[in-house]
CSV table of C-alpha atoms and ligand atoms in Angstrom, one decimal:
chain,number,residue,atom,x,y,z
A,1,MET,CA,111.6,-33.8,6.2
A,2,THR,CA,114.7,-36.2,6.2
A,3,GLN,CA,114.1,-38.3,2.6
A,4,LYS,CA,112.9,-42.3,3.9
A,5,HIS,CA,115.5,-44.6,3.1
A,6,VAL,CA,115.1,-48.1,1.2
A,7,VAL,CA,117.5,-50.9,0.6
A,8,ILE,CA,115.9,-53.6,-1.7
A,9,THR,CA,119.0,-56.6,-2.4
A,10,GLY,CA,119.2,-58.1,-6.1
A,11,ALA,CA,117.3,-55.0,-7.6
A,12,ASN,CA,118.9,-55.2,-10.9
A,13,ARG,CA,116.1,-56.7,-12.7
A,14,GLY,CA,112.6,-58.5,-12.3
A,15,ILE,CA,110.6,-57.8,-9.1
A,16,GLY,CA,113.4,-55.8,-7.3
A,17,ALA,CA,114.2,-53.2,-10.2
A,18,ALA,CA,110.2,-52.3,-9.7
A,19,LEU,CA,110.2,-51.5,-6.4
A,20,ALA,CA,113.3,-49.0,-6.4
A,21,GLU,CA,112.0,-47.9,-9.9
A,22,GLY,CA,108.5,-47.6,-7.1
A,23,TYR,CA,110.3,-45.9,-4.5
A,24,ARG,CA,112.5,-43.6,-6.5
A,25,ASP,CA,109.1,-42.2,-8.5
A,26,GLN,CA,108.0,-41.6,-4.7
A,27,GLY,CA,110.8,-39.5,-3.7
A,28,TYR,CA,112.8,-42.2,-1.4
A,29,GLN,CA,116.5,-42.8,-1.4
A,30,VAL,CA,116.9,-46.1,-2.5
A,31,THR,CA,120.4,-48.2,-2.4
A,32,GLY,CA,119.7,-50.8,-5.1
A,33,THR,CA,121.8,-54.0,-4.8
A,34,SER,CA,123.1,-56.1,-7.8
A,35,ARG,CA,125.6,-59.2,-7.8
A,36,ASP,CA,127.4,-56.6,-11.0
A,37,GLY,CA,127.6,-53.5,-9.8
A,38,SER,CA,125.3,-51.9,-12.2
A,39,THR,CA,122.8,-50.5,-9.8
A,40,GLY,CA,125.8,-49.3,-7.8
A,41,ALA,CA,126.0,-51.7,-4.9
A,42,ARG,CA,127.7,-54.9,-5.1
A,43,LEU,CA,127.0,-58.2,-2.9
A,44,ASP,CA,126.0,-61.2,-3.3
A,45,VAL,CA,123.9,-62.3,-0.3
A,46,THR,CA,125.1,-65.8,0.3
A,47,ASP,CA,128.8,-64.1,0.5
A,48,PRO,CA,129.3,-62.6,4.3
A,49,ALA,CA,132.3,-60.5,3.5
A,50,ALA,CA,130.2,-58.9,1.1
A,51,GLN,CA,127.8,-58.4,3.9
A,52,ALA,CA,130.4,-56.8,5.3
A,53,ALA,CA,131.8,-55.1,2.5
A,54,PHE,CA,128.1,-53.2,2.3
A,55,ALA,CA,127.4,-52.8,5.8
A,56,SER,CA,130.4,-50.7,5.7
A,57,GLU,CA,129.4,-48.5,2.6
A,58,MET,CA,126.1,-48.2,4.3
A,59,ALA,CA,127.6,-46.5,7.8
A,60,GLY,CA,126.5,-43.5,9.3
A,61,ARG,CA,122.8,-44.0,7.3
A,62,ALA,CA,120.0,-45.0,8.9
A,63,VAL,CA,117.7,-47.7,6.7
A,64,ASP,CA,114.3,-47.1,6.9
A,65,LEU,CA,113.0,-50.1,4.7
A,66,LEU,CA,115.1,-53.8,4.2
A,67,ILE,CA,113.3,-55.1,1.5
A,68,CYS,CA,115.0,-58.8,1.0
A,69,ASN,CA,114.1,-59.7,-2.5
A,70,ALA,CA,116.9,-61.5,-4.1
A,71,GLY,CA,116.3,-65.2,-5.0
A,72,ILE,CA,117.1,-68.2,-6.8
A,73,TYR,CA,114.8,-70.3,-8.9
A,74,ALA,CA,116.3,-73.5,-9.2
A,75,ASP,CA,114.8,-76.0,-8.7
A,76,LYS,CA,112.7,-75.6,-11.8
A,77,GLY,CA,111.3,-78.8,-13.6
A,78,GLN,CA,113.2,-81.4,-11.7
A,79,SER,CA,112.3,-85.2,-11.8
A,80,LEU,CA,111.9,-87.4,-8.5
A,81,SER,CA,113.6,-89.7,-9.4
A,82,ASP,CA,117.3,-88.7,-10.2
A,83,GLY,CA,116.9,-84.6,-9.3
A,84,TYR,CA,117.2,-81.9,-7.3
A,85,PRO,CA,121.4,-82.3,-5.9
A,86,ALA,CA,122.9,-81.3,-2.9
A,87,GLU,CA,124.2,-78.7,-5.0
A,88,MET,CA,121.7,-77.1,-5.5
A,89,TRP,CA,119.7,-77.4,-2.5
A,90,ALA,CA,122.7,-75.7,-0.9
A,91,GLN,CA,122.8,-73.2,-3.4
A,92,SER,CA,119.5,-72.3,-3.2
A,93,PHE,CA,120.1,-72.0,1.0
A,94,ALA,CA,122.4,-69.9,0.8
A,95,THR,CA,120.4,-67.8,-1.2
A,96,ASN,CA,117.1,-67.9,-0.1
A,97,VAL,CA,117.5,-68.5,3.6
A,98,THR,CA,121.0,-67.6,4.8
A,99,GLY,CA,121.2,-64.8,2.1
A,100,VAL,CA,118.2,-62.9,3.5
A,101,PHE,CA,119.4,-64.0,7.3
A,102,LEU,CA,123.2,-62.1,6.9
A,103,SER,CA,120.7,-58.9,4.6
A,104,VAL,CA,118.7,-58.8,8.1
A,105,GLN,CA,122.5,-59.3,10.5
A,106,ALA,CA,123.9,-57.3,8.7
A,107,MET,CA,121.3,-53.9,8.1
A,108,LEU,CA,120.5,-54.5,12.0
A,109,PRO,CA,122.6,-51.7,13.2
A,110,HIS,CA,120.9,-49.7,10.1
A,111,LEU,CA,117.5,-50.5,10.8
A,112,GLN,CA,117.7,-49.1,15.3
A,113,SER,CA,119.4,-45.9,13.7
A,114,ALA,CA,116.1,-45.4,11.7
A,115,GLU,CA,112.5,-44.1,13.8
A,116,GLY,CA,109.9,-47.1,13.0
A,117,ALA,CA,112.4,-49.4,10.8
A,118,LYS,CA,110.8,-52.8,8.6
A,119,ILE,CA,112.2,-55.4,7.0
A,120,ALA,CA,110.3,-56.8,4.4
A,121,ILE,CA,111.0,-60.6,3.2
A,122,ILE,CA,110.0,-61.7,-0.6
A,123,SER,CA,109.4,-64.9,0.3
A,124,SER,CA,106.5,-66.8,-2.6
A,125,GLN,CA,103.1,-68.5,-1.8
A,126,MET,CA,105.5,-71.7,-2.9
A,127,ALA,CA,106.1,-71.3,0.8
A,128,SER,CA,102.9,-72.5,2.3
A,129,ASP,CA,102.4,-76.2,4.0
A,130,GLU,CA,98.4,-75.8,3.9
A,131,LEU,CA,99.2,-74.9,0.3
A,132,ALA,CA,101.3,-78.2,-1.4
A,133,PRO,CA,100.4,-78.9,-3.9
A,134,GLY,CA,103.7,-81.2,-4.7
A,135,GLY,CA,107.5,-80.2,-6.7
A,136,SER,CA,110.3,-77.5,-6.4
A,137,TYR,CA,110.9,-79.2,-3.3
A,138,ILE,CA,114.0,-77.2,-3.1
A,139,TYR,CA,112.5,-73.6,-3.4
A,140,ARG,CA,109.8,-74.9,-1.1
A,141,ALA,CA,111.6,-75.5,1.5
A,142,SER,CA,113.3,-72.6,0.7
A,143,LYS,CA,110.9,-69.9,0.8
A,144,ALA,CA,109.0,-71.7,3.4
A,145,ALA,CA,112.2,-71.2,5.0
A,146,ALA,CA,112.2,-67.2,5.3
A,147,LEU,CA,108.6,-67.5,6.6
A,148,ASN,CA,109.9,-68.9,9.0
A,149,LEU,CA,112.9,-66.8,9.8
A,150,GLY,CA,111.0,-63.7,8.8
A,151,ARG,CA,108.3,-64.7,11.7
A,152,ASN,CA,110.7,-65.7,14.4
A,153,LEU,CA,112.6,-61.9,13.5
A,154,ALA,CA,109.1,-60.7,14.1
A,155,VAL,CA,109.5,-61.7,17.6
A,156,ASP,CA,113.1,-60.8,18.9
A,157,LEU,CA,112.9,-57.1,16.9
A,158,LYS,CA,110.0,-56.1,17.9
A,159,GLY,CA,111.4,-54.6,21.6
A,160,LEU,CA,112.8,-52.7,19.2
A,161,GLY,CA,110.5,-51.6,17.2
A,162,ILE,CA,111.2,-53.3,14.3
A,163,ALA,CA,108.9,-54.5,12.1
A,164,VAL,CA,109.0,-58.0,9.6
A,165,GLY,CA,105.8,-58.9,6.7
A,166,ILE,CA,106.6,-61.7,5.3
A,167,TYR,CA,105.0,-61.2,1.4
A,168,HIS,CA,103.4,-63.7,-1.7
A,169,PRO,CA,104.9,-60.7,-4.8
A,170,GLY,CA,101.7,-62.5,-6.7
A,171,TRP,CA,102.4,-64.4,-10.1
A,172,VAL,CA,104.9,-61.7,-11.6
A,173,ARG,CA,106.5,-61.6,-15.3
A,174,THR,CA,110.1,-62.2,-14.5
A,175,ASP,CA,112.9,-64.0,-15.5
A,176,MET,CA,111.8,-66.0,-12.6
A,177,GLY,CA,108.1,-66.0,-13.1
A,178,GLY,CA,108.2,-66.3,-16.9
A,179,GLY,CA,106.3,-65.0,-19.9
A,180,ALA,CA,102.8,-66.5,-18.6
A,181,ALA,CA,103.0,-65.2,-15.6
A,182,GLU,CA,99.3,-63.7,-14.0
A,183,ILE,CA,100.8,-60.2,-13.9
A,184,GLY,CA,103.7,-57.3,-14.0
A,185,VAL,CA,106.4,-56.0,-12.3
A,186,ASP,CA,104.9,-52.8,-12.2
A,187,GLN,CA,102.0,-53.9,-10.5
A,188,ALA,CA,103.5,-56.5,-7.9
A,189,ALA,CA,105.5,-53.7,-6.7
A,190,ALA,CA,103.0,-51.5,-6.9
A,191,GLY,CA,101.2,-53.9,-4.1
A,192,LEU,CA,104.2,-53.8,-2.3
A,193,ILE,CA,104.9,-51.0,-1.4
A,194,GLU,CA,101.1,-50.0,-0.2
A,195,ARG,CA,102.1,-53.5,1.7
A,196,PHE,CA,105.7,-51.9,3.3
A,197,ALA,CA,103.4,-49.2,4.4
A,198,ALA,CA,100.5,-50.8,6.1
A,199,LEU,CA,103.2,-53.3,7.7
A,200,SER,CA,103.5,-52.1,11.7
A,201,LEU,CA,104.3,-54.0,14.9
A,202,ASP,CA,100.7,-54.8,15.4
A,203,SER,CA,100.8,-56.7,12.7
A,204,SER,CA,104.3,-57.8,12.9
A,205,GLY,CA,104.9,-61.5,11.6
A,206,CYS,CA,102.3,-60.8,8.9
A,207,PHE,CA,102.6,-63.1,5.6
A,208,GLU,CA,99.9,-61.6,2.7
A,209,THR,CA,100.0,-61.3,-0.5
A,210,TRP,CA,101.0,-58.5,-3.0
A,211,ASP,CA,96.8,-57.6,-3.0
A,212,GLY,CA,97.0,-58.0,0.4
A,213,ARG,CA,95.0,-61.2,1.2
A,214,ALA,CA,96.4,-63.2,4.6
A,215,HIS,CA,97.7,-66.0,3.3
A,216,PRO,CA,97.6,-69.2,4.9
A,217,PHE,CA,100.3,-70.5,6.0
B,1,NAP,N1,108.1,-63.8,-10.2
B,1,NAP,C1,107.1,-64.7,-9.5
B,1,NAP,O1,106.1,-65.3,-10.2
B,1,NAP,C2,108.0,-64.4,-8.2
B,1,NAP,C3,106.6,-65.7,-7.3
B,1,NAP,C4,107.3,-65.6,-6.0
B,1,NAP,C5,107.9,-65.1,-5.4
B,1,NAP,N2,109.2,-64.5,-5.6
B,1,NAP,C6,110.4,-64.0,-5.6
B,1,NAP,O2,110.3,-63.1,-5.9
B,1,NAP,C7,111.5,-62.2,-5.5
B,1,NAP,C8,112.1,-61.9,-7.5
B,1,NAP,O3,112.1,-62.7,-8.6
B,1,NAP,P1,112.4,-62.4,-9.4
B,1,NAP,O4,110.7,-63.0,-10.1
B,1,NAP,O5,112.0,-60.9,-9.6
B,1,NAP,O6,113.0,-62.7,-9.8
B,1,NAP,P2,114.6,-62.8,-11.2
B,1,NAP,O7,113.6,-61.7,-12.6
B,1,NAP,O8,114.9,-63.9,-11.3
B,1,NAP,O9,115.3,-61.7,-10.3
B,1,NAP,C9,115.8,-62.2,-9.3
B,1,NAP,C10,116.6,-61.2,-8.4
B,1,NAP,O10,117.7,-62.0,-7.7
B,1,NAP,C11,119.3,-61.0,-7.7
B,1,NAP,N3,119.9,-62.4,-6.9
B,1,NAP,C12,119.8,-64.2,-7.5
B,1,NAP,N4,120.6,-64.6,-6.2
B,1,NAP,C13,121.9,-63.0,-5.6
B,1,NAP,C14,122.1,-63.9,-4.8
B,1,NAP,N5,123.1,-64.8,-4.5
B,1,NAP,N6,123.3,-62.2,-4.5
B,1,NAP,C15,122.7,-61.4,-4.8
B,1,NAP,N7,121.4,-61.2,-5.5
B,1,NAP,C16,120.9,-62.4,-6.0
B,1,NAP,C17,119.2,-61.7,-9.1
B,1,NAP,O11,120.0,-61.1,-9.4
B,1,NAP,P3,121.4,-61.6,-10.6
B,1,NAP,O12,120.8,-61.0,-11.8
B,1,NAP,O13,123.2,-61.5,-10.9
B,1,NAP,O14,120.9,-62.8,-10.9
B,1,NAP,C18,118.0,-61.2,-9.7
B,1,NAP,O15,118.4,-59.1,-9.1
B,1,NAP,C19,112.3,-64.0,-5.6
B,1,NAP,O16,112.7,-63.7,-4.8
B,1,NAP,C20,111.1,-64.7,-5.8
B,1,NAP,O17,111.5,-65.8,-4.9
B,1,NAP,C21,108.9,-64.0,-7.4
């Protein structure tokens, strides 16, 4: 049996690094990308030229699972009266929304070469319209857009046999989540890996938590 190939964006630290380790432990081929090239595959998800170069590097290699994990939370603690500058909106959307779209677009031919390929988009509980406690406007809006992107890609890619799931990874102890967060990266990664295994064309378009609960939209 050929080894399954997983591509993970932002795999040099945090949840992405734990996912890469988890899949390697399970015998998968893993291509983890990083902006600094430290993981062996260099990719800034916001850069179309870098996406094209990465797709060329992957030439001839099928991708069974693409995990769009790279993300930023730039507006933590911003003030409504004088914070949330336009540049912060632009950079956050470039990473958390455009970056997801460009990654999917670049990897699409590679996903089509695999049998039963899947895409996992790491969004957040902060994407929810139903659970909207206020604040962090940029991050919330960008993660809501990533959720919307995943829901629409699920429809369009169903005919190609590619399932798309959108996930809240938990509140995780990383540089982004902080030291007071509820779970560690290994627990988050183990839960997510189970969710990605369960993803199918029947459940495509789902929005789920790392521990298998349907998330409110
Ligand atoms: N931690 C949480 O509690 C939590 C909760 C909900 C959702 N999430 C989501 O989970 C994902 C991973 O978060 P994390 O906690 O592991 O964050 P993290 O520790 O801050 O790591 C973020 C990763 O994304 C990469 N990245 C940022 N901008 C990028 C770009 N333009 N191109 C390529 N890679 C880029 C970073 O690379 P560099 O090292 O180069 O910066 C890093 O590898 C994110 O999408 C985040 O929004 C996290």
